[in-house]
Short mmCIF file of C-alpha atoms in Angstrom, two decimals:
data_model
loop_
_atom_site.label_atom_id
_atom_site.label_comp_id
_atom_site.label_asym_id
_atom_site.label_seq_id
_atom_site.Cartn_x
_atom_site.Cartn_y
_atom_site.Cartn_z
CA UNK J 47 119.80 97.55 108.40
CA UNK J 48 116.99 95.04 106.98
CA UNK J 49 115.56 96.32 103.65
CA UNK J 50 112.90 93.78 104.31
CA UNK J 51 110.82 96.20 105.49
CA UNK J 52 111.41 99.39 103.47
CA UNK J 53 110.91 96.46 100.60
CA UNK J 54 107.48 95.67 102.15
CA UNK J 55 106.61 99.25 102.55
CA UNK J 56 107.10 100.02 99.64
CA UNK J 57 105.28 96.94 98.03
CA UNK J 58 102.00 97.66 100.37
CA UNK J 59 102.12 101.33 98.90
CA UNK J 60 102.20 99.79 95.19
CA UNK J 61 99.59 97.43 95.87
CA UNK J 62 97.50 100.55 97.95
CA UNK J 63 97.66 102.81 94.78
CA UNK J 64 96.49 100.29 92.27
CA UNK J 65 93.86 99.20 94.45
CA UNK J 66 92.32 103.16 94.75
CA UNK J 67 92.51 103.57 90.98
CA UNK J 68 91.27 100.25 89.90
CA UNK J 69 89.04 99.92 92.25
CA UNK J 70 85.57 102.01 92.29
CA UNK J 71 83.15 100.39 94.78
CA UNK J 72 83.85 102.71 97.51
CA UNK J 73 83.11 105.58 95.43
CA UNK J 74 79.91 103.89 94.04
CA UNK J 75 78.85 103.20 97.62
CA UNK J 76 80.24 106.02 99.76
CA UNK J 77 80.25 108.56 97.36
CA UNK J 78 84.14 109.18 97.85
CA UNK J 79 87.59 106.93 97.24
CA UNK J 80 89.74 105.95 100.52
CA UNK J 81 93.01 106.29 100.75
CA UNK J 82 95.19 104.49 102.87
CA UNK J 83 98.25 106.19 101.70
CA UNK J 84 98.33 108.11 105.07
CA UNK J 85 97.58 105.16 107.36
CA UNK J 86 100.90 103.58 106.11
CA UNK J 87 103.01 106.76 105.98
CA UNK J 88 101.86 106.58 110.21
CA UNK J 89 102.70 102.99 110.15
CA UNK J 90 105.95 103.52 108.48
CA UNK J 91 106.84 106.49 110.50
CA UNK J 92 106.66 104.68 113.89
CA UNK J 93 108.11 101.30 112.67
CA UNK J 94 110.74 102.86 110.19
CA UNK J 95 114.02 104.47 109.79
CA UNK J 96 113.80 108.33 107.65
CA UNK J 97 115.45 106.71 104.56
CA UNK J 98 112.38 104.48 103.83
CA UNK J 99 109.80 107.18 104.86
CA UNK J 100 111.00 109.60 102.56
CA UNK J 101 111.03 106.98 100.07
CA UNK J 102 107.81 106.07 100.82
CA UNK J 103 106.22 109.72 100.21
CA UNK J 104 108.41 110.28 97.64
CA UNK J 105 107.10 107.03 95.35
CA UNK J 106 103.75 106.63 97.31
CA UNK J 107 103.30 110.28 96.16
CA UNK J 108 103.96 110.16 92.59
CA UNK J 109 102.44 107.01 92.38
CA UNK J 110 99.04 108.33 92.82
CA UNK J 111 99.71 111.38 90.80
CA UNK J 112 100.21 109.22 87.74
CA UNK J 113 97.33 108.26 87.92
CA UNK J 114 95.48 111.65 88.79
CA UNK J 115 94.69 114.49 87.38
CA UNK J 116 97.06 116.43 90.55
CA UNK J 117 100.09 117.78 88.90
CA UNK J 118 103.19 115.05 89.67
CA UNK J 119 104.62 115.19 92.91
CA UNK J 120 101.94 117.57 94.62
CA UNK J 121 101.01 114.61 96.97
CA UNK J 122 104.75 113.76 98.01
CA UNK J 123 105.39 116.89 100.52
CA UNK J 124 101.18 116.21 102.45
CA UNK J 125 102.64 112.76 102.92
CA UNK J 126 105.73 113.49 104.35
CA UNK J 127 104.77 116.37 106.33
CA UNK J 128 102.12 113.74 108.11
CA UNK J 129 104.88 110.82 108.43
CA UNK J 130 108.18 113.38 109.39
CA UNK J 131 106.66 114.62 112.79
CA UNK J 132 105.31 111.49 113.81
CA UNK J 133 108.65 109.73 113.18
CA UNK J 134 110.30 112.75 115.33
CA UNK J 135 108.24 111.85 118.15
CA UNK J 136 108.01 108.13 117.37
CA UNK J 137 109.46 107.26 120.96
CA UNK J 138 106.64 109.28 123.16
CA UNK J 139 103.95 107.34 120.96
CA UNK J 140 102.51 104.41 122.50
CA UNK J 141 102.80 102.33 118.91
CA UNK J 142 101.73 99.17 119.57
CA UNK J 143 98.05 100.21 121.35
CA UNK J 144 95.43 100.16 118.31
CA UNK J 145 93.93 103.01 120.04
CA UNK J 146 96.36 105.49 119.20
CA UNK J 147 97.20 103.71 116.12
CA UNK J 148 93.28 104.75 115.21
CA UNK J 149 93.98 108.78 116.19
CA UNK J 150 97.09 109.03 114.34
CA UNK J 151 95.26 107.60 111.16
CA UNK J 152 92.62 109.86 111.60
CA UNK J 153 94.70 112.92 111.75
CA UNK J 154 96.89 111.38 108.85
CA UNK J 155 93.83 110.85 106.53
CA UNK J 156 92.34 114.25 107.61
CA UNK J 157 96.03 116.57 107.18
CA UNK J 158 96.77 114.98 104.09
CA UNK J 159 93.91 115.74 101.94
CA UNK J 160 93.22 119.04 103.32
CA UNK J 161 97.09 120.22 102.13
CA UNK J 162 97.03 118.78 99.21
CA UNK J 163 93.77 120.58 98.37
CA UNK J 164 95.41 123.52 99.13
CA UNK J 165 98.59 123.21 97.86
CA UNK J 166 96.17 122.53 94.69
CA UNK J 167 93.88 126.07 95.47
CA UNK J 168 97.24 128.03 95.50
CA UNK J 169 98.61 126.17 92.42
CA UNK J 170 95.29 128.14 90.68
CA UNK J 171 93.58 124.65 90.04
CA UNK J 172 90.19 123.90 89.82
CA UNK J 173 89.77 120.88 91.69
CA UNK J 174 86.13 119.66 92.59
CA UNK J 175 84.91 121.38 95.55
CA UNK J 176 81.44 121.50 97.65
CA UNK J 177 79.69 120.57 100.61
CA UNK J 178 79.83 116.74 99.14
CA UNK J 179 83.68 117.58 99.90
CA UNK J 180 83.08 117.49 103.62
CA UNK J 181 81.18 114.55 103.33
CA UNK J 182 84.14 112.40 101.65
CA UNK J 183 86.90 113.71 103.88
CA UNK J 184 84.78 112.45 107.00
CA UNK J 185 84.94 109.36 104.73
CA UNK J 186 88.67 109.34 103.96
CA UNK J 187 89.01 110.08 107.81
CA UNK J 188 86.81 107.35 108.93
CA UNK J 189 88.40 104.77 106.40
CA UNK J 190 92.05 105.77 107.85
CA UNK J 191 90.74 105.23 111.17
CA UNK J 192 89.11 102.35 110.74
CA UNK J 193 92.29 100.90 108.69
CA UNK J 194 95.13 102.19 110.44
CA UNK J 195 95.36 99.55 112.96
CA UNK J 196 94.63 96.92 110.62
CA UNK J 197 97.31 98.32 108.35
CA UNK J 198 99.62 97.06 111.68
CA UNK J 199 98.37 93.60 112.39
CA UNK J 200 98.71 93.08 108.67
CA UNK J 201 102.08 94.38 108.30
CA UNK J 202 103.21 93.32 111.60
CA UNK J 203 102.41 89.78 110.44
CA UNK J 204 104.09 90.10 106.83
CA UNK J 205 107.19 90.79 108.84
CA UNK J 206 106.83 88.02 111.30
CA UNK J 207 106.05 85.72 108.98
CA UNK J 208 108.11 86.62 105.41
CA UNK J 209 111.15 88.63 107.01
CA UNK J 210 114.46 87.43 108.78
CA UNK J 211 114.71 87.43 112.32
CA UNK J 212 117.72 88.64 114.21
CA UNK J 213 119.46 85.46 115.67
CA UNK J 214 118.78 85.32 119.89
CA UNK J 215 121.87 85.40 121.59
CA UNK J 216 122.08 82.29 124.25
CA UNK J 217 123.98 82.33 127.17
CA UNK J 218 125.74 78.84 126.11
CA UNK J 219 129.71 79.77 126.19
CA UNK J 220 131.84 76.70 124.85
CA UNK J 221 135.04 77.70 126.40
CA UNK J 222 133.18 78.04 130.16
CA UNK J 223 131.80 74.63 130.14
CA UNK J 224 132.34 72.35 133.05
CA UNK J 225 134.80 69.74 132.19
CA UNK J 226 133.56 66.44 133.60
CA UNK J 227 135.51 63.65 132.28
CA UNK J 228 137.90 61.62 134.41
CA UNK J 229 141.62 60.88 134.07
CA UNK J 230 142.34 62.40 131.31
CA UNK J 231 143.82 65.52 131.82
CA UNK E 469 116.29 119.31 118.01
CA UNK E 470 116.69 118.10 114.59
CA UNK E 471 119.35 116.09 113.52
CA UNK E 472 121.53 116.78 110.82
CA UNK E 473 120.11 113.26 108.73
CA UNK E 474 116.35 114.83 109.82
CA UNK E 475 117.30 117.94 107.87
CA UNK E 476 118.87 116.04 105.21
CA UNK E 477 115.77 113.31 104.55
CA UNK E 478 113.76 116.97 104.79
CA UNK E 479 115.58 118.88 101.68
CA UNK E 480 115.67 115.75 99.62
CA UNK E 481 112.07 115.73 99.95
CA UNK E 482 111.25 119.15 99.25
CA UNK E 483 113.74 119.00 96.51
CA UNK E 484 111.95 115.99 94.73
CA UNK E 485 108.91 118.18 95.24
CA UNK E 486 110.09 121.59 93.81
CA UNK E 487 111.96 119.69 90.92
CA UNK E 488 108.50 117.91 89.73
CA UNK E 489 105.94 120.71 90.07
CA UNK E 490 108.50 122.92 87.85
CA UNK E 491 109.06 120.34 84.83
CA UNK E 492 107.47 121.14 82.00
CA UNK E 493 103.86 119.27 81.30
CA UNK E 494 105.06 117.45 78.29
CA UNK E 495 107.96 116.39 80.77
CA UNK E 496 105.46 115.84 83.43
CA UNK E 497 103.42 113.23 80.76
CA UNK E 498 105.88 111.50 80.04
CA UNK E 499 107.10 110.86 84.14
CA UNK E 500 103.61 109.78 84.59
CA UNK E 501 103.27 107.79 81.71
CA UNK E 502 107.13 105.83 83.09
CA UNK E 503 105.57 105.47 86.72
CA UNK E 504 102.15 104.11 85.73
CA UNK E 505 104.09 101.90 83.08
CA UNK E 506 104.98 99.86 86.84
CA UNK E 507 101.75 98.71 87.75
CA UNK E 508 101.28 97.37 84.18
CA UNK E 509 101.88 93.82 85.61
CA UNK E 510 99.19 94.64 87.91
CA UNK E 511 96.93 96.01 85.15
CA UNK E 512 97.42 92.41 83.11
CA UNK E 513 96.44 90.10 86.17
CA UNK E 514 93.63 92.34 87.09
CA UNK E 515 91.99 92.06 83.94
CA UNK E 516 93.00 88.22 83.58
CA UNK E 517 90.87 88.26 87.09
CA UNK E 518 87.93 90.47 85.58
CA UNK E 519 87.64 87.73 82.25
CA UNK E 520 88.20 84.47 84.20
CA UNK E 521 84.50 84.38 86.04
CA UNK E 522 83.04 85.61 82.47
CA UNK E 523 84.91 82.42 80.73
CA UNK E 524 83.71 79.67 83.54
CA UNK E 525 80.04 81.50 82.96
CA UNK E 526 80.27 80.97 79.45
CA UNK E 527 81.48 77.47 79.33
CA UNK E 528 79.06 76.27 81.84
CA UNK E 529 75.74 78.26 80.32
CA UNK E 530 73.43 75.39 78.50
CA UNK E 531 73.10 74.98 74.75
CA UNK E 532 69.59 75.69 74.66
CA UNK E 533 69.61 79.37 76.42
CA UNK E 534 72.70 79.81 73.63
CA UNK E 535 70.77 78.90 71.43
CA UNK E 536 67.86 81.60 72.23
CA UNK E 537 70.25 83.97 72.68
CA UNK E 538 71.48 83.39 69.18
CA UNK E 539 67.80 83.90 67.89
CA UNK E 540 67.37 87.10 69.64
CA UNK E 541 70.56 88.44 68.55
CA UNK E 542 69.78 87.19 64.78
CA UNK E 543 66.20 89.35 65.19
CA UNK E 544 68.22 92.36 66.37
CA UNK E 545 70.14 91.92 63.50
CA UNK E 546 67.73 92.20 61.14
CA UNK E 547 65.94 94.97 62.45
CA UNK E 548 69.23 97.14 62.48
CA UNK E 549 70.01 95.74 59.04
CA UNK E 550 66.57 97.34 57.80
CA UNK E 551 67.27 100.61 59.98
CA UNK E 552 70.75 101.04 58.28
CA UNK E 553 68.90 100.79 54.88
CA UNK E 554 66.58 103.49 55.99
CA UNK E 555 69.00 105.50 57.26
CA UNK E 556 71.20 105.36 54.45
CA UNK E 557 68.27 106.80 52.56
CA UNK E 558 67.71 109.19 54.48
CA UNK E 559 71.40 110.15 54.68
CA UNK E 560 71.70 110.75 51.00
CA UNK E 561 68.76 112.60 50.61
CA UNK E 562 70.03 114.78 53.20
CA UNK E 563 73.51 115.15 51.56
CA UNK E 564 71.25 115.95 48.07
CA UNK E 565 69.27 118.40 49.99
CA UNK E 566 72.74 120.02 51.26
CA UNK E 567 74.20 119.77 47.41
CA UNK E 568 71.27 121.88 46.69
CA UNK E 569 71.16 124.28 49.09
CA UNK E 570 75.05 124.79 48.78
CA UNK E 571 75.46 123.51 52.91
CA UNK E 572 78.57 121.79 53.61
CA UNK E 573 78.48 118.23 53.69
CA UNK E 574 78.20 116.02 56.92
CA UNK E 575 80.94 114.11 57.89
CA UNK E 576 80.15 110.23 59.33
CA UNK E 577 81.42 110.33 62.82
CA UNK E 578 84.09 107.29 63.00
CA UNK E 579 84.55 105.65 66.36
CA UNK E 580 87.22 103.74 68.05
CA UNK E 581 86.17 101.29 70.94
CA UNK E 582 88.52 101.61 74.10
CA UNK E 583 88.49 99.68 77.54
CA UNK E 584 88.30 101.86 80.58
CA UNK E 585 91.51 100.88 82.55
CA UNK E 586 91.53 103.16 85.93
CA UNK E 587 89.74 105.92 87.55
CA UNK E 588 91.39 108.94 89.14
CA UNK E 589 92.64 107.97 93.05
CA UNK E 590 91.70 111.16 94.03
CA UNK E 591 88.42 112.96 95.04
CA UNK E 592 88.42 116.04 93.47
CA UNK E 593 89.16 115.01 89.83
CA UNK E 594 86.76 113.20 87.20
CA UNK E 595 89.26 111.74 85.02
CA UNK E 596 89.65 108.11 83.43
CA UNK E 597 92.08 106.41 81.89
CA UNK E 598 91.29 104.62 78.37
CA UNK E 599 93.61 101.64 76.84
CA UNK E 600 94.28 103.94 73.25
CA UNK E 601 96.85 106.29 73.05
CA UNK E 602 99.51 108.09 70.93
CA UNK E 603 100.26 104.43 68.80
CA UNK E 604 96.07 103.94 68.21
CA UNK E 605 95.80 107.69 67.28
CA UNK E 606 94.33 109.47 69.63
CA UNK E 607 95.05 112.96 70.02
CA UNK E 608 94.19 116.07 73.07
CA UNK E 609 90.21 117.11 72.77
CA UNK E 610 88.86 114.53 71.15
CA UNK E 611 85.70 113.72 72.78
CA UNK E 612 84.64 110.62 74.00
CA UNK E 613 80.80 108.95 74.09
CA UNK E 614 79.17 105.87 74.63
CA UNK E 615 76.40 104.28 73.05
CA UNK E 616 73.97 106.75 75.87
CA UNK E 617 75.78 110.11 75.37
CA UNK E 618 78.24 112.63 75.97
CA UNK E 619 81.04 110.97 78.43
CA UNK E 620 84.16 113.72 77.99
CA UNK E 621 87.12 114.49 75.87
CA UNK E 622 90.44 112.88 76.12
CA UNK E 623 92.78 115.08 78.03
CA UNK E 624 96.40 113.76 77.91
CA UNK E 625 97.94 111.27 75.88
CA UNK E 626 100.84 108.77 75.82
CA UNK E 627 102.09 106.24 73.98
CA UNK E 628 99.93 103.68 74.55
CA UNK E 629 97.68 105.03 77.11
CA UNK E 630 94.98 108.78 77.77
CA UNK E 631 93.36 110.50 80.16
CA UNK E 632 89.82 111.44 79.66
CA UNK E 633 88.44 114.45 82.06
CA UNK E 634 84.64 113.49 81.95
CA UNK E 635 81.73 115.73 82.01
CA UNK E 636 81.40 117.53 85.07
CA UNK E 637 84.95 118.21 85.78
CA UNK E 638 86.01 121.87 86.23
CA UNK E 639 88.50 121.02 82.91
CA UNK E 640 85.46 119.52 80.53
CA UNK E 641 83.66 122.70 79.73
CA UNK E 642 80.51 121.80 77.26
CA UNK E 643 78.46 124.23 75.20
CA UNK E 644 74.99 122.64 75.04
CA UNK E 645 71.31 123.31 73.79
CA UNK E 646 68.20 122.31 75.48
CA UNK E 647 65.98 120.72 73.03
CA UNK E 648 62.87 123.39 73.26
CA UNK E 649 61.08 125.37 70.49
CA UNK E 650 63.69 128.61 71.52
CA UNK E 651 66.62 126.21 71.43
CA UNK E 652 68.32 127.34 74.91
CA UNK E 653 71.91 127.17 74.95
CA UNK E 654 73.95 127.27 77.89
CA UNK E 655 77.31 125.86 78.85
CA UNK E 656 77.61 122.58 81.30
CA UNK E 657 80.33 123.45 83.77
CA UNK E 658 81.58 121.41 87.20
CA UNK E 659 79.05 120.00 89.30
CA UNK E 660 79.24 118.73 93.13
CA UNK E 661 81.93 115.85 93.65
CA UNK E 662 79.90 113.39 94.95
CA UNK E 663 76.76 112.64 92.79
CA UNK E 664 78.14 111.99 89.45
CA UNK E 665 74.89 111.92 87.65
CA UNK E 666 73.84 115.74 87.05
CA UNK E 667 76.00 118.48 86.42
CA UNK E 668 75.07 122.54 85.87
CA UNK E 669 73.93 123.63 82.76
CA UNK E 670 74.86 127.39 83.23
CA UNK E 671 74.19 130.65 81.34
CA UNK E 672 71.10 130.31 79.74
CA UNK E 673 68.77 133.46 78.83
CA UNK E 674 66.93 134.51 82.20
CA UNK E 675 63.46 134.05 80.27
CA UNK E 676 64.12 130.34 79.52
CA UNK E 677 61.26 128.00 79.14
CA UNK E 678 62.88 125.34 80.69
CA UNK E 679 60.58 122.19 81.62
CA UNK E 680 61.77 118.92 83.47
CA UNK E 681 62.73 116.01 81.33
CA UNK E 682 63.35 118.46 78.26
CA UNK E 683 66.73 116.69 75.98
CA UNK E 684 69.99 118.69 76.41
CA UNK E 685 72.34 117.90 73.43
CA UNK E 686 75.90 119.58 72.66
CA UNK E 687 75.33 122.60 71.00
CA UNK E 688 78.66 122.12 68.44
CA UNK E 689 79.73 125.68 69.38
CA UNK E 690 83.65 125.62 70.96
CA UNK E 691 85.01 123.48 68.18
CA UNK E 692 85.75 120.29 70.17
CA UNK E 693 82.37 118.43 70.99
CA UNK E 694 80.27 118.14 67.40
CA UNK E 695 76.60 119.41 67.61
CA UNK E 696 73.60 116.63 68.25
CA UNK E 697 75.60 114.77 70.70
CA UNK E 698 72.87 113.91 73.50
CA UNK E 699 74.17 114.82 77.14
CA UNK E 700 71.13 114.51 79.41
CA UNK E 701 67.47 115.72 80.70
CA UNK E 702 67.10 118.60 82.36
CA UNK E 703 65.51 118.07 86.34
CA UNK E 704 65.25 121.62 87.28
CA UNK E 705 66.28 125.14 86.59
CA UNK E 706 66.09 128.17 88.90
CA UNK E 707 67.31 132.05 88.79
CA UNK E 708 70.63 133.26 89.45
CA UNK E 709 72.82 136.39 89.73
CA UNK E 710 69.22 138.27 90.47
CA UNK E 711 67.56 136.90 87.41
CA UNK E 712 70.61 137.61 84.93
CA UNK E 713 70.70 133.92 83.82
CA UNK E 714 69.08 130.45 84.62
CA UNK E 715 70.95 127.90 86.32
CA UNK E 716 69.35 124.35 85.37
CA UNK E 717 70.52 120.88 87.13
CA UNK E 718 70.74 118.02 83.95
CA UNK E 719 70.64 114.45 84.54
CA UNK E 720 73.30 112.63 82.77
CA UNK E 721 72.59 109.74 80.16
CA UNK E 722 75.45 108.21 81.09
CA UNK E 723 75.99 106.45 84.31
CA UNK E 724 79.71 107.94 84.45
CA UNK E 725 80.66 105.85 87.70
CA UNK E 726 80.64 102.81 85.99
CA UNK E 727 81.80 103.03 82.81
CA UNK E 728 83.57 100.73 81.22
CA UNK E 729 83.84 100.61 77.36
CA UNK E 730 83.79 104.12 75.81
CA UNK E 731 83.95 105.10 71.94
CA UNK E 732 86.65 107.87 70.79
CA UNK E 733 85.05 110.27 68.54
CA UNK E 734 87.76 111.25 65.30
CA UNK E 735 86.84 113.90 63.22
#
């Protein structure tokens, strides 16, 4: 197994989290945050084993709730219930078409706000709610869209570029070469 | 079908899950407090980042509009310096005025100057997070202000770091009075989540002569926010509940979405 990956996973989700909290553009210009938490639990789902997806929505998740006001770990279980049943039908997905890479990061960004919200409701929390909430989950959904496939190219590239390939086997065989020298024998 | 390792990486999950969300909240602090502790690398470089186009600015800005700044800032100086005197006068004779009528004293309202550090990731929250914590002080309630108004009042603490839930969040309740001749008080609950700038001021007498532009301070009733503190102007106010109260919309002083040096209030 190469931890390279689960390693850069892991590191984009770090990097992801701190960039939401520290920074406040979007919000100032959209009116709502992005989060691009679910366009790499779809990434990580179809290019991943299950060990580094649960770890992804495990730390990904709590993560963001340190720095939230959401009670700690309420974001873990939205993640992983978007990243689990992709991963289960990773092999009828046609990964590597941007395309579908867009629709599963659309329904990523849409499912995962909408449980945690109401994983929040039934909690009895008060989180802000209103028709301004529709408008920044068409937001969230259009920035996972929108960022999904670039969320590939990027990572695809980090891999190709930082990680280990595995070795090509060639068909050169020592012990079938010709021998071609004369006399001696 | 699901594979025995698919129902395993499931349970561990839902474990995790169920094992947080029952911790206790001090418990629950303290976890967040060790997990944000991670990005503190992150939080050092970022504001390296933040001061390093300030410094070049600085270093390349000519003498001469230094120079004018310093005079301006000297002028400012000594008008404040003449207000303070003023003020001071006025101060005592109000505390002699108190002495006489037997009022209890006013206490000076000390301030501690904190950096805003992060916002909450999420949507539905209003929270911040302010560089002073357990080590500087700072304890649950204490509200927070800037130089404008009202911002909030610090919700969690840790060691060296708190939360603040601003003004507008469903968890900063305010009681406030409108500043009319029948004194109007109300309470300033949640508002929308997108516009950040006015919030509800709630619960005020259905007869309210409420105008637009009228001064809403906090009222001091609750026990956490001290009275005078100025919150906003009010933009409209209609009916509710069949006439049983007003509802009025206030426009915050303070620009809350970008904040980024707030005073803590001590008592």
């Amino acid at each position: 197994m190469n931890p390279f990956k689960t390693i850069l996973i892991l590191a984009a989700a770090y990097l992801v989290v701190f960039g939401e909290a520290s920074l406040s553009f979007p919000r100032n210009v959209l009116g709502a945050q992005v989060d691009l938490l679910p366009a790499l639990m779809v990434y990580a789902a179809l290019n991943s084993g299950l060990p580094t997806l649960s770890l992804l929505a495990i730390l990904g998740g709590i993560w963001f709730d340190s720095f939230s006001a959401n009670p700690l770990g309420i974001t873990i279980l939205p993640l992983f219930l978007v990243g689990f049943p992709i991963y289960l039908r990773r092999d009828l997905i046609l990964r590597d078409v941007p395309f579908a890479q867009m629709v599963l990061g659309a329904v990523a960004s849409a499912v995962v706000p909408l449980v945690t919200l109401l994983m929040l409701l039934s909690g009895s929390k008060e989180p802000l709610l209103g028709w301004g909430t529709l408008w920044q989950w068409l937001v969230m959904i259009a920035a996972g869209t929108v960022a999904t496939p670039f969320i590939f190219e990027v990572m695809n590239w980090c891999n190709r570029t930082l990680g280990y390939q595995p070795r090509q086997e060639t068909s050169f065989r020592p012990d079938r070469e010709i021998q071609r020298s004369r006399g001696k024998l | 079908m699901l594979k025995q390792k698919n129902y395993f990486a499931l349970g561990a999950v839902v474990l995790v899950v169920v094992l947080l969300l029952s911790l206790p909240t001090r418990a629950t602090e303290r976890l967040k407090l060790v997990f944000g502790s991670w990005f503190l690398p992150l939080f050092g470089l970022s504001s390296v980042a933040h001061q390093l186009p300030a410094d070049l600015a600085n270093s390349v800005l000519p003498r001469r509009e230094l120079l004018q700044e310093i005079d301006k800032l000297r002028r400012e100086n000594q008008e404040f310096r003449s207000q303070a005197v003023q003020s001071a006068a006025i101060a005592r004779e109000n505390d002699q005025l108190r002495t006489l009528l037997n009022w209890q004293r006013q206490t000076p309202w000390k301030l501690k100057l904190a950096n805003v550090v992060m916002r909450d990731p999420a949507n539905w929250w209003r929270t911040v997070q302010i560089d002073l914590g357990s080590r500087d002080g700072i304890t649950n309630d204490l509200p927070v202000i800037t130089s404008e108004g009202l911002v909030g009042r610090v919700s969690s603490v840790s060691y060296t770091k708190s939360q603040v839930v601003l003004i507008g969040d469903g968890n900063c309740r305010v009681s406030a009075v409108v500043e009319n001749t029948a004194r109007d008080m109300g309470v300033i609950i949640a508002s929308g989540p997108v516009d950040t700038s006015l919030v509800q001021l709630t619960y005020l007498a259905s007869g309210a002569n409420l105008k637009a532009g009228q001064n809403v301070f906090t009222s001091g009733l609750g026990g956490v926010f001290p009275k005078g503190i100025p919150i906003g102007q009010i933009v409209d106010a209609r009916p509710v509940e069949y006439g049983l109260y007003t509802e009025a919309r206030v426009k915050l002083n303070v620009n809350l979405g970008s904040l980024e040096q707030v005073y803590v209030l001590f008592p």
